[in-house]
Amino acid sequence: MTSGTNNNKLEFIEKELQEREKNNNLRQLNSIEPQDAVTIVKNGKTLINFSSNDYLGLSKHPQIIAASHDYLNRYGTGSTASRLVAGTYDIHEKLEEKIAKLCGKEAALLCNTGFQANTTIIPTLVDNKSLVLCDRLVHNSILQGILLSKARWKRYKHNDLSHLEILLKKSVSQGYNRILIVTETVFSMEGDRSDVDALIQLSQQYNTLLYLDDAHALGIMGKEGMGLTAYKSGIDISLGTFGKAMGSFGAFITTSKVMRNYLINCCPGFIYTTALPPAVIGSINAGFDIIPNLDKEREYLLQQVDYLQNKLRKLGYQVICSSSPIIPVIIGNKKKALQLSRFLENNGILATTIRPPTVPKNTDRIRLVLSSQHQPEHIDYLINLMKQYYEF
Ligand SMILES: *Cc1c(COP(=O)(O)O)cnc(C)c1O
């Protein structure tokens, strides 16, 4: 055999990429340079950023940056080992205690990312004798976790808890060792919320485990911005991430002490990975000092969400009814969605498209995301462009 240039073993890759190109589905990385909390430079052009999840602009907060520097200087660049080996510093444990207290829970556990947490914790909770019931629109990381668990799984219609209850009723007598309900509190691509109290009630009534992904609520919702699951009992695990409103990186769960111990012992994605680095812990620690004091910013942010949604609807756009800074404008077709995104970019606004399979077919959208750092002029400028585009 000669090692020819016709590398057939990679044919599937070429095919996949060509297919994606043909269907306007080819994903590409576009690098940008951040300027401040709401502006970036792309290809030499300054753009107002309406696509980041930095809801409070904390990624550029001077006090958070200083705290990150401080931990970096004191503890070094890396945590040098996994948590169980030699990677648990006092700053990791103190942060976990602080988070548990702020969220009104017994315990907290740091995880390296939200994606990793969902893919590794779910398979630690359920197995091939279990059933998982999840919302039809849950984040891909939750789906991956379910698939890895080898559990049977069914999806209920988006936010339709009566459908969930029908599935629960059918399933309780079917001999599963456990049933897990898993969903998001704020849906990452829809911006709407689930009814946390009703989920807790169903979980208790049918004696299931309950896992709630609070990634998009932390920082901007709930008491002192601690999310929609804070201070609520009856949730076995709630997940928060630091990459969104916290403006940093990583994730955590709040849970019971016994569940924390179980995961420390049995969860591979916790055991076999290097602990979060000191600079990241420093930024998160400072973020938790700042976030409870940002009620005004949260109020302003949600006012602007209402304002922008209403204006866009009046212009004739199909906007999903959002109760979060995520405002999806449904365009329905890839070409048109890309066209609108390009029009906005040519005029100084970054607003990226979200396409299937990230969202259901024919719901290609521009996912606008607001930050408390967007000034009214920024938002009016966006509305004005959307108007021009619609009329054109
Ligand atoms: C962003 C997101 C994640 C992943 O979190 P990372 O820390 O970015 O890996 C998980 N779940 C939901 C709902 C998310 O939106």
CSV table of C-alpha atoms and ligand atoms in Angstrom, one decimal:
chain,number,residue,atom,x,y,z
A,1,MET,CA,0.0,0.0,0.0
A,2,THR,CA,1.3,3.4,-0.8
A,3,SER,CA,0.2,6.3,1.2
A,4,GLY,CA,-1.5,8.1,-1.7
A,5,THR,CA,-3.1,11.5,-1.7
A,6,ASN,CA,-6.5,9.9,-2.1
A,7,ASN,CA,-7.1,9.5,1.6
A,8,ASN,CA,-10.4,7.5,1.5
A,9,LYS,CA,-10.6,7.1,5.2
A,10,LEU,CA,-11.4,10.8,5.4
A,11,GLU,CA,-14.0,10.8,2.6
A,12,PHE,CA,-16.9,11.1,5.2
A,13,ILE,CA,-15.5,14.4,6.3
A,14,GLU,CA,-15.3,16.0,2.9
A,15,LYS,CA,-18.8,14.7,2.2
A,16,GLU,CA,-20.2,16.2,5.4
A,17,LEU,CA,-18.6,19.6,4.8
A,18,GLN,CA,-19.7,19.7,1.2
A,19,GLU,CA,-23.2,18.8,2.2
A,20,ARG,CA,-23.2,21.6,4.8
A,21,GLU,CA,-21.9,24.1,2.3
A,22,LYS,CA,-24.6,23.2,-0.2
A,23,ASN,CA,-27.3,23.6,2.5
A,24,ASN,CA,-26.0,26.9,3.8
A,25,ASN,CA,-25.2,25.0,7.0
A,26,LEU,CA,-21.4,25.3,7.1
A,27,ARG,CA,-20.3,26.8,10.4
A,28,GLN,CA,-17.2,28.9,10.6
A,29,LEU,CA,-15.3,30.6,13.3
A,30,ASN,CA,-15.1,34.4,13.0
A,31,SER,CA,-12.6,36.1,15.3
A,32,ILE,CA,-13.3,39.4,17.0
A,33,GLU,CA,-11.5,41.7,19.3
A,34,PRO,CA,-13.4,42.8,22.4
A,35,GLN,CA,-13.4,46.5,23.1
A,36,ASP,CA,-15.7,47.2,26.1
A,37,ALA,CA,-18.7,45.4,27.5
A,38,VAL,CA,-20.8,46.0,24.4
A,39,THR,CA,-18.5,46.8,21.5
A,40,ILE,CA,-16.1,44.6,19.5
A,41,VAL,CA,-14.0,45.0,16.4
A,42,LYS,CA,-14.5,42.5,13.6
A,43,ASN,CA,-12.4,42.8,10.4
A,44,GLY,CA,-11.3,46.2,11.4
A,45,LYS,CA,-14.8,47.4,11.9
A,46,THR,CA,-16.3,48.4,15.3
A,47,LEU,CA,-19.6,46.8,16.0
A,48,ILE,CA,-22.1,47.0,18.8
A,49,ASN,CA,-22.4,43.5,20.2
A,50,PHE,CA,-25.9,42.0,20.4
A,51,SER,CA,-24.8,38.4,20.6
A,52,SER,CA,-22.9,37.9,23.8
A,53,ASN,CA,-24.2,36.4,27.0
A,54,ASP,CA,-22.4,39.0,29.1
A,55,TYR,CA,-25.8,40.3,30.4
A,56,LEU,CA,-24.3,42.6,33.0
A,57,GLY,CA,-21.0,43.5,31.3
A,58,LEU,CA,-19.1,41.8,34.0
A,59,SER,CA,-16.4,40.4,31.7
A,60,LYS,CA,-14.9,43.9,31.7
A,61,HIS,CA,-15.6,44.9,35.3
A,62,PRO,CA,-12.5,46.5,36.8
A,63,GLN,CA,-13.1,45.0,40.3
A,64,ILE,CA,-13.5,41.5,38.8
A,65,ILE,CA,-10.4,41.9,36.7
A,66,ALA,CA,-8.4,43.0,39.7
A,67,ALA,CA,-9.6,40.1,41.8
A,68,SER,CA,-8.6,37.8,39.0
A,69,HIS,CA,-5.1,39.3,39.0
A,70,ASP,CA,-4.9,39.0,42.7
A,71,TYR,CA,-5.6,35.2,42.7
A,72,LEU,CA,-3.3,34.8,39.7
A,73,ASN,CA,-0.4,36.4,41.6
A,74,ARG,CA,-1.0,34.6,44.8
A,75,TYR,CA,-1.8,31.1,43.5
A,76,GLY,CA,-0.2,30.9,40.0
A,77,THR,CA,-1.7,30.1,36.6
A,78,GLY,CA,-2.9,26.6,37.1
A,79,SER,CA,-4.4,24.5,39.8
A,80,THR,CA,-2.0,21.7,38.8
A,81,ALA,CA,-4.1,18.7,39.5
A,82,SER,CA,-7.7,17.3,39.8
A,83,ARG,CA,-9.7,18.3,42.8
A,84,LEU,CA,-9.2,14.9,44.5
A,85,VAL,CA,-5.5,14.8,43.9
A,86,ALA,CA,-3.9,18.1,44.8
A,87,GLY,CA,-6.2,20.6,43.0
A,88,THR,CA,-8.4,21.7,45.8
A,89,TYR,CA,-7.1,25.0,47.1
A,90,ASP,CA,-8.7,26.9,49.9
A,91,ILE,CA,-10.1,29.3,47.3
A,92,HIS,CA,-12.1,26.4,45.6
A,93,GLU,CA,-13.7,25.3,48.9
A,94,LYS,CA,-14.4,28.8,50.1
A,95,LEU,CA,-16.0,29.7,46.8
A,96,GLU,CA,-18.3,26.6,47.1
A,97,GLU,CA,-19.3,27.5,50.6
A,98,LYS,CA,-20.1,31.1,49.5
A,99,ILE,CA,-22.1,29.9,46.5
A,100,ALA,CA,-24.2,27.5,48.6
A,101,LYS,CA,-24.9,30.3,51.1
A,102,LEU,CA,-25.9,32.9,48.5
A,103,CYS,CA,-28.2,30.4,46.7
A,104,GLY,CA,-29.8,29.2,49.9
A,105,LYS,CA,-28.6,25.6,49.4
A,106,GLU,CA,-26.8,23.0,51.5
A,107,ALA,CA,-23.9,22.6,49.2
A,108,ALA,CA,-22.3,23.6,45.9
A,109,LEU,CA,-19.7,21.9,43.7
A,110,LEU,CA,-17.6,23.6,41.0
A,111,CYS,CA,-17.6,22.1,37.5
A,112,ASN,CA,-15.3,22.9,34.7
A,113,THR,CA,-17.9,23.9,32.2
A,114,GLY,CA,-21.7,23.8,31.9
A,115,PHE,CA,-21.4,21.5,28.9
A,116,GLN,CA,-19.1,19.2,30.8
A,117,ALA,CA,-21.3,19.2,33.9
A,118,ASN,CA,-24.4,18.2,32.0
A,119,THR,CA,-22.7,15.5,30.0
A,120,THR,CA,-21.1,13.9,33.1
A,121,ILE,CA,-23.5,14.4,35.9
A,122,ILE,CA,-26.6,13.1,34.1
A,123,PRO,CA,-25.0,9.7,33.4
A,124,THR,CA,-23.9,9.6,37.1
A,125,LEU,CA,-27.6,9.9,38.1
A,126,VAL,CA,-29.3,7.5,35.7
A,127,ASP,CA,-28.5,4.3,33.9
A,128,ASN,CA,-29.9,1.9,31.4
A,129,LYS,CA,-32.7,1.0,33.8
A,130,SER,CA,-33.8,4.6,34.2
A,131,LEU,CA,-36.1,7.0,32.3
A,132,VAL,CA,-35.3,10.6,31.6
A,133,LEU,CA,-38.0,13.1,30.7
A,134,CYS,CA,-36.8,16.3,29.2
A,135,ASP,CA,-38.2,19.4,27.4
A,136,ARG,CA,-38.1,19.1,23.6
A,137,LEU,CA,-35.8,22.2,23.4
A,138,VAL,CA,-33.2,21.4,26.0
A,139,HIS,CA,-29.6,22.4,25.3
A,140,ASN,CA,-27.4,20.0,23.4
A,141,SER,CA,-25.2,19.3,26.5
A,142,ILE,CA,-28.3,17.9,28.3
A,143,LEU,CA,-29.1,15.6,25.3
A,144,GLN,CA,-25.5,14.4,25.2
A,145,GLY,CA,-25.6,13.6,28.9
A,146,ILE,CA,-28.9,11.7,28.4
A,147,LEU,CA,-27.4,9.7,25.5
A,148,LEU,CA,-24.3,8.8,27.4
A,149,SER,CA,-26.4,7.6,30.4
A,150,LYS,CA,-28.0,4.9,28.1
A,151,ALA,CA,-31.3,5.7,29.9
A,152,ARG,CA,-34.6,5.5,28.0
A,153,TRP,CA,-35.7,9.0,27.3
A,154,LYS,CA,-38.7,10.9,26.1
A,155,ARG,CA,-39.2,14.6,25.4
A,156,TYR,CA,-42.3,16.5,26.4
A,157,LYS,CA,-43.6,19.4,24.3
A,158,HIS,CA,-41.8,22.7,25.0
A,159,ASN,CA,-42.8,23.9,28.5
A,160,ASP,CA,-46.0,21.8,28.4
A,161,LEU,CA,-46.1,20.4,31.9
A,162,SER,CA,-49.5,18.7,31.3
A,163,HIS,CA,-47.7,16.6,28.6
A,164,LEU,CA,-44.9,15.9,31.1
A,165,GLU,CA,-47.5,14.7,33.6
A,166,ILE,CA,-49.1,12.4,31.0
A,167,LEU,CA,-45.7,10.9,30.5
A,168,LEU,CA,-45.1,10.6,34.2
A,169,LYS,CA,-48.4,8.9,34.8
A,170,LYS,CA,-47.7,6.3,32.1
A,171,SER,CA,-44.1,5.7,33.3
A,172,VAL,CA,-44.3,5.4,37.1
A,173,SER,CA,-45.6,1.8,37.0
A,174,GLN,CA,-43.2,0.6,34.2
A,175,GLY,CA,-40.4,-0.6,36.5
A,176,TYR,CA,-37.8,2.0,35.9
A,177,ASN,CA,-35.2,2.2,38.8
A,178,ARG,CA,-35.4,6.0,38.6
A,179,ILE,CA,-37.1,8.7,36.7
A,180,LEU,CA,-35.2,12.0,36.1
A,181,ILE,CA,-36.9,15.2,34.9
A,182,VAL,CA,-34.4,17.6,33.3
A,183,THR,CA,-35.0,21.0,31.8
A,184,GLU,CA,-33.8,24.6,31.6
A,185,THR,CA,-35.2,27.4,33.7
A,186,VAL,CA,-34.5,30.0,30.9
A,187,PHE,CA,-34.2,28.4,27.4
A,188,SER,CA,-31.0,29.4,25.8
A,189,MET,CA,-32.4,29.8,22.3
A,190,GLU,CA,-35.9,30.8,23.1
A,191,GLY,CA,-35.5,33.2,26.0
A,192,ASP,CA,-38.6,31.9,27.7
A,193,ARG,CA,-38.8,30.4,31.2
A,194,SER,CA,-40.1,27.2,32.7
A,195,ASP,CA,-42.4,27.0,35.7
A,196,VAL,CA,-39.9,26.0,38.4
A,197,ASP,CA,-42.5,25.6,41.2
A,198,ALA,CA,-44.7,23.4,39.0
A,199,LEU,CA,-41.7,21.2,38.1
A,200,ILE,CA,-40.8,20.8,41.8
A,201,GLN,CA,-44.4,19.9,42.5
A,202,LEU,CA,-44.6,17.2,39.8
A,203,SER,CA,-41.2,15.9,40.8
A,204,GLN,CA,-42.4,15.4,44.3
A,205,GLN,CA,-45.8,14.0,43.4
A,206,TYR,CA,-44.2,11.3,41.1
A,207,ASN,CA,-41.1,10.9,43.2
A,208,THR,CA,-38.6,11.7,40.5
A,209,LEU,CA,-35.2,13.3,40.5
A,210,LEU,CA,-35.2,16.9,39.3
A,211,TYR,CA,-32.3,18.5,37.5
A,212,LEU,CA,-32.6,22.2,36.4
A,213,ASP,CA,-30.2,24.0,34.2
A,214,ASP,CA,-30.2,27.7,35.4
A,215,ALA,CA,-27.4,28.8,33.1
A,216,HIS,CA,-29.2,31.9,31.7
A,217,ALA,CA,-30.9,32.9,35.0
A,218,LEU,CA,-27.9,33.3,37.2
A,219,GLY,CA,-26.9,36.9,37.6
A,220,ILE,CA,-30.1,38.4,36.2
A,221,MET,CA,-33.0,36.6,37.8
A,222,GLY,CA,-34.2,35.6,41.3
A,223,LYS,CA,-33.4,37.1,44.6
A,224,GLU,CA,-30.2,39.1,44.4
A,225,GLY,CA,-29.6,37.6,40.9
A,226,MET,CA,-29.0,34.1,42.2
A,227,GLY,CA,-31.2,32.5,39.6
A,228,LEU,CA,-34.6,31.0,39.5
A,229,THR,CA,-33.7,27.9,41.5
A,230,ALA,CA,-32.1,29.7,44.5
A,231,TYR,CA,-33.7,29.2,47.9
A,232,LYS,CA,-36.0,26.5,46.5
A,233,SER,CA,-36.0,23.1,48.0
A,234,GLY,CA,-37.1,20.0,46.0
A,235,ILE,CA,-34.5,20.4,43.2
A,236,ASP,CA,-31.9,17.7,43.3
A,237,ILE,CA,-29.4,19.5,41.2
A,238,SER,CA,-29.4,23.0,39.8
A,239,LEU,CA,-26.7,24.0,37.4
A,240,GLY,CA,-25.3,27.5,37.0
A,241,THR,CA,-22.6,28.7,34.6
A,242,PHE,CA,-20.0,31.4,35.0
A,243,GLY,CA,-19.5,32.0,31.3
A,244,LYS,CA,-22.7,34.0,30.9
A,245,ALA,CA,-23.8,36.8,33.3
A,246,MET,CA,-20.8,36.1,35.5
A,247,GLY,CA,-18.6,37.1,32.5
A,248,SER,CA,-16.0,34.5,33.4
A,249,PHE,CA,-15.7,30.7,32.8
A,250,GLY,CA,-16.8,27.4,34.4
A,251,ALA,CA,-19.9,26.2,36.1
A,252,PHE,CA,-21.3,24.9,39.4
A,253,ILE,CA,-24.1,23.0,40.8
A,254,THR,CA,-26.0,23.6,44.0
A,255,THR,CA,-27.3,20.5,45.7
A,256,SER,CA,-27.5,18.5,49.0
A,257,LYS,CA,-24.4,17.5,50.9
A,258,VAL,CA,-25.1,13.9,50.3
A,259,MET,CA,-25.4,14.4,46.5
A,260,ARG,CA,-22.2,16.5,46.5
A,261,ASN,CA,-20.4,13.6,48.2
A,262,TYR,CA,-21.9,11.1,45.8
A,263,LEU,CA,-20.6,13.2,42.8
A,264,ILE,CA,-17.2,13.7,44.3
A,265,ASN,CA,-17.0,9.9,44.5
A,266,CYS,CA,-18.7,8.8,41.4
A,267,CYS,CA,-18.8,11.5,38.7
A,268,PRO,CA,-16.0,10.9,36.2
A,269,GLY,CA,-16.1,14.5,34.8
A,270,PHE,CA,-15.5,15.8,38.2
A,271,ILE,CA,-12.9,13.3,39.3
A,272,TYR,CA,-10.7,13.1,36.2
A,273,THR,CA,-10.2,16.7,35.2
A,274,THR,CA,-8.0,19.5,36.4
A,275,ALA,CA,-9.6,22.0,38.8
A,276,LEU,CA,-10.5,25.4,37.6
A,277,PRO,CA,-7.5,27.8,37.6
A,278,PRO,CA,-7.0,30.5,40.3
A,279,ALA,CA,-7.5,33.5,38.0
A,280,VAL,CA,-11.0,32.1,37.1
A,281,ILE,CA,-11.8,31.4,40.7
A,282,GLY,CA,-10.8,35.0,41.6
A,283,SER,CA,-13.1,36.5,39.0
A,284,ILE,CA,-16.0,34.3,40.0
A,285,ASN,CA,-15.5,35.1,43.7
A,286,ALA,CA,-15.6,38.9,42.9
A,287,GLY,CA,-18.6,38.4,40.6
A,288,PHE,CA,-20.6,36.9,43.5
A,289,ASP,CA,-19.7,40.0,45.6
A,290,ILE,CA,-21.0,42.3,42.9
A,291,ILE,CA,-24.0,40.6,41.5
A,292,PRO,CA,-26.3,40.9,44.6
A,293,ASN,CA,-25.9,44.7,44.3
A,294,LEU,CA,-27.0,45.0,40.7
A,295,ASP,CA,-30.8,45.2,41.2
A,296,LYS,CA,-31.0,48.5,39.3
A,297,GLU,CA,-29.1,47.0,36.3
A,298,ARG,CA,-31.4,44.0,36.3
A,299,GLU,CA,-34.4,46.2,36.3
A,300,TYR,CA,-33.1,48.3,33.5
A,301,LEU,CA,-32.2,45.3,31.5
A,302,LEU,CA,-35.6,43.7,31.7
A,303,GLN,CA,-37.3,47.0,30.8
A,304,GLN,CA,-35.1,47.2,27.7
A,305,VAL,CA,-36.1,43.6,26.8
A,306,ASP,CA,-39.8,44.6,26.9
A,307,TYR,CA,-39.1,47.8,24.9
A,308,LEU,CA,-37.1,46.1,22.2
A,309,GLN,CA,-39.5,43.1,21.8
A,310,ASN,CA,-42.5,45.4,21.5
A,311,LYS,CA,-40.8,47.7,19.0
A,312,LEU,CA,-39.8,44.7,16.8
A,313,ARG,CA,-43.2,43.2,16.9
A,314,LYS,CA,-44.8,46.5,15.9
A,315,LEU,CA,-42.5,46.6,12.9
A,316,GLY,CA,-43.9,43.2,11.9
A,317,TYR,CA,-41.2,40.8,13.1
A,318,GLN,CA,-42.0,37.5,14.6
A,319,VAL,CA,-40.4,37.7,18.0
A,320,ILE,CA,-40.7,34.8,20.5
A,321,CYS,CA,-42.3,36.0,23.7
A,322,SER,CA,-39.2,36.4,25.9
A,323,SER,CA,-38.9,37.0,29.6
A,324,SER,CA,-35.1,37.2,29.5
A,325,PRO,CA,-32.4,39.2,27.7
A,326,ILE,CA,-32.5,36.6,24.9
A,327,ILE,CA,-34.8,37.9,22.1
A,328,PRO,CA,-35.1,35.5,19.2
A,329,VAL,CA,-36.4,37.1,16.0
A,330,ILE,CA,-37.6,34.2,13.8
A,331,ILE,CA,-36.8,34.6,10.2
A,332,GLY,CA,-37.5,31.0,9.2
A,333,ASN,CA,-35.1,30.5,6.4
A,334,LYS,CA,-31.3,30.3,6.4
A,335,LYS,CA,-30.6,32.6,3.5
A,336,LYS,CA,-32.8,35.4,4.8
A,337,ALA,CA,-31.5,35.1,8.4
A,338,LEU,CA,-27.9,35.4,7.1
A,339,GLN,CA,-28.9,38.3,4.9
A,340,LEU,CA,-30.4,40.2,7.8
A,341,SER,CA,-27.3,39.4,10.0
A,342,ARG,CA,-25.1,40.7,7.2
A,343,PHE,CA,-27.1,43.9,6.7
A,344,LEU,CA,-26.8,44.6,10.5
A,345,GLU,CA,-23.1,43.9,10.4
A,346,ASN,CA,-22.5,46.2,7.5
A,347,ASN,CA,-24.2,48.9,9.5
A,348,GLY,CA,-22.3,48.4,12.8
A,349,ILE,CA,-24.2,45.7,14.7
A,350,LEU,CA,-23.1,42.1,15.5
A,351,ALA,CA,-26.2,39.9,15.7
A,352,THR,CA,-25.5,36.3,14.7
A,353,THR,CA,-27.9,33.8,13.3
A,354,ILE,CA,-28.8,30.6,14.9
A,355,ARG,CA,-29.7,27.8,12.5
A,356,PRO,CA,-30.9,24.2,12.7
A,357,PRO,CA,-29.9,21.8,14.2
A,358,THR,CA,-29.3,24.2,17.1
A,359,VAL,CA,-33.0,25.2,16.8
A,360,PRO,CA,-35.9,23.4,15.1
A,361,LYS,CA,-36.2,23.3,11.3
A,362,ASN,CA,-37.6,26.5,9.7
A,363,THR,CA,-37.0,28.5,12.8
A,364,ASP,CA,-33.7,30.1,11.7
A,365,ARG,CA,-33.3,33.2,13.7
A,366,ILE,CA,-31.4,36.2,14.8
A,367,ARG,CA,-30.8,35.8,18.5
A,368,LEU,CA,-30.5,39.3,19.9
A,369,VAL,CA,-29.1,39.5,23.4
A,370,LEU,CA,-29.3,42.5,25.6
A,371,SER,CA,-26.9,43.6,28.3
A,372,SER,CA,-27.4,46.2,31.0
A,373,GLN,CA,-24.5,48.0,29.4
A,374,HIS,CA,-26.4,48.7,26.2
A,375,GLN,CA,-27.4,52.3,26.2
A,376,PRO,CA,-30.9,53.4,25.0
A,377,GLU,CA,-29.1,54.8,21.9
A,378,HIS,CA,-27.6,51.4,21.0
A,379,ILE,CA,-31.0,49.8,21.2
A,380,ASP,CA,-32.8,52.5,19.2
A,381,TYR,CA,-30.1,52.3,16.6
A,382,LEU,CA,-30.7,48.6,16.3
A,383,ILE,CA,-34.5,49.2,16.0
A,384,ASN,CA,-33.9,51.7,13.3
A,385,LEU,CA,-31.9,49.3,11.2
A,386,MET,CA,-34.4,46.6,11.7
A,387,LYS,CA,-37.1,49.0,10.5
A,388,GLN,CA,-35.0,49.9,7.4
A,389,TYR,CA,-34.5,46.2,6.6
A,390,TYR,CA,-38.1,45.3,7.1
A,391,GLU,CA,-39.3,48.1,4.8
A,392,PHE,CA,-36.7,47.3,2.2
B,1,LIG,C1,-24.2,27.8,27.8
B,1,LIG,C2,-25.1,26.6,28.3
B,1,LIG,C3,-24.4,25.5,28.8
B,1,LIG,C4,-23.0,25.3,28.7
B,1,LIG,O1,-22.3,26.0,29.6
B,1,LIG,P1,-20.7,26.3,29.3
B,1,LIG,O2,-20.2,26.6,30.7
B,1,LIG,O3,-20.6,27.4,28.4
B,1,LIG,O4,-20.1,25.0,28.8
B,1,LIG,C5,-25.2,24.6,29.4
B,1,LIG,N1,-26.6,24.7,29.4
B,1,LIG,C6,-27.2,25.8,28.9
B,1,LIG,C7,-28.7,25.9,29.0
B,1,LIG,C8,-26.4,26.8,28.3
B,1,LIG,O5,-27.1,27.8,27.8
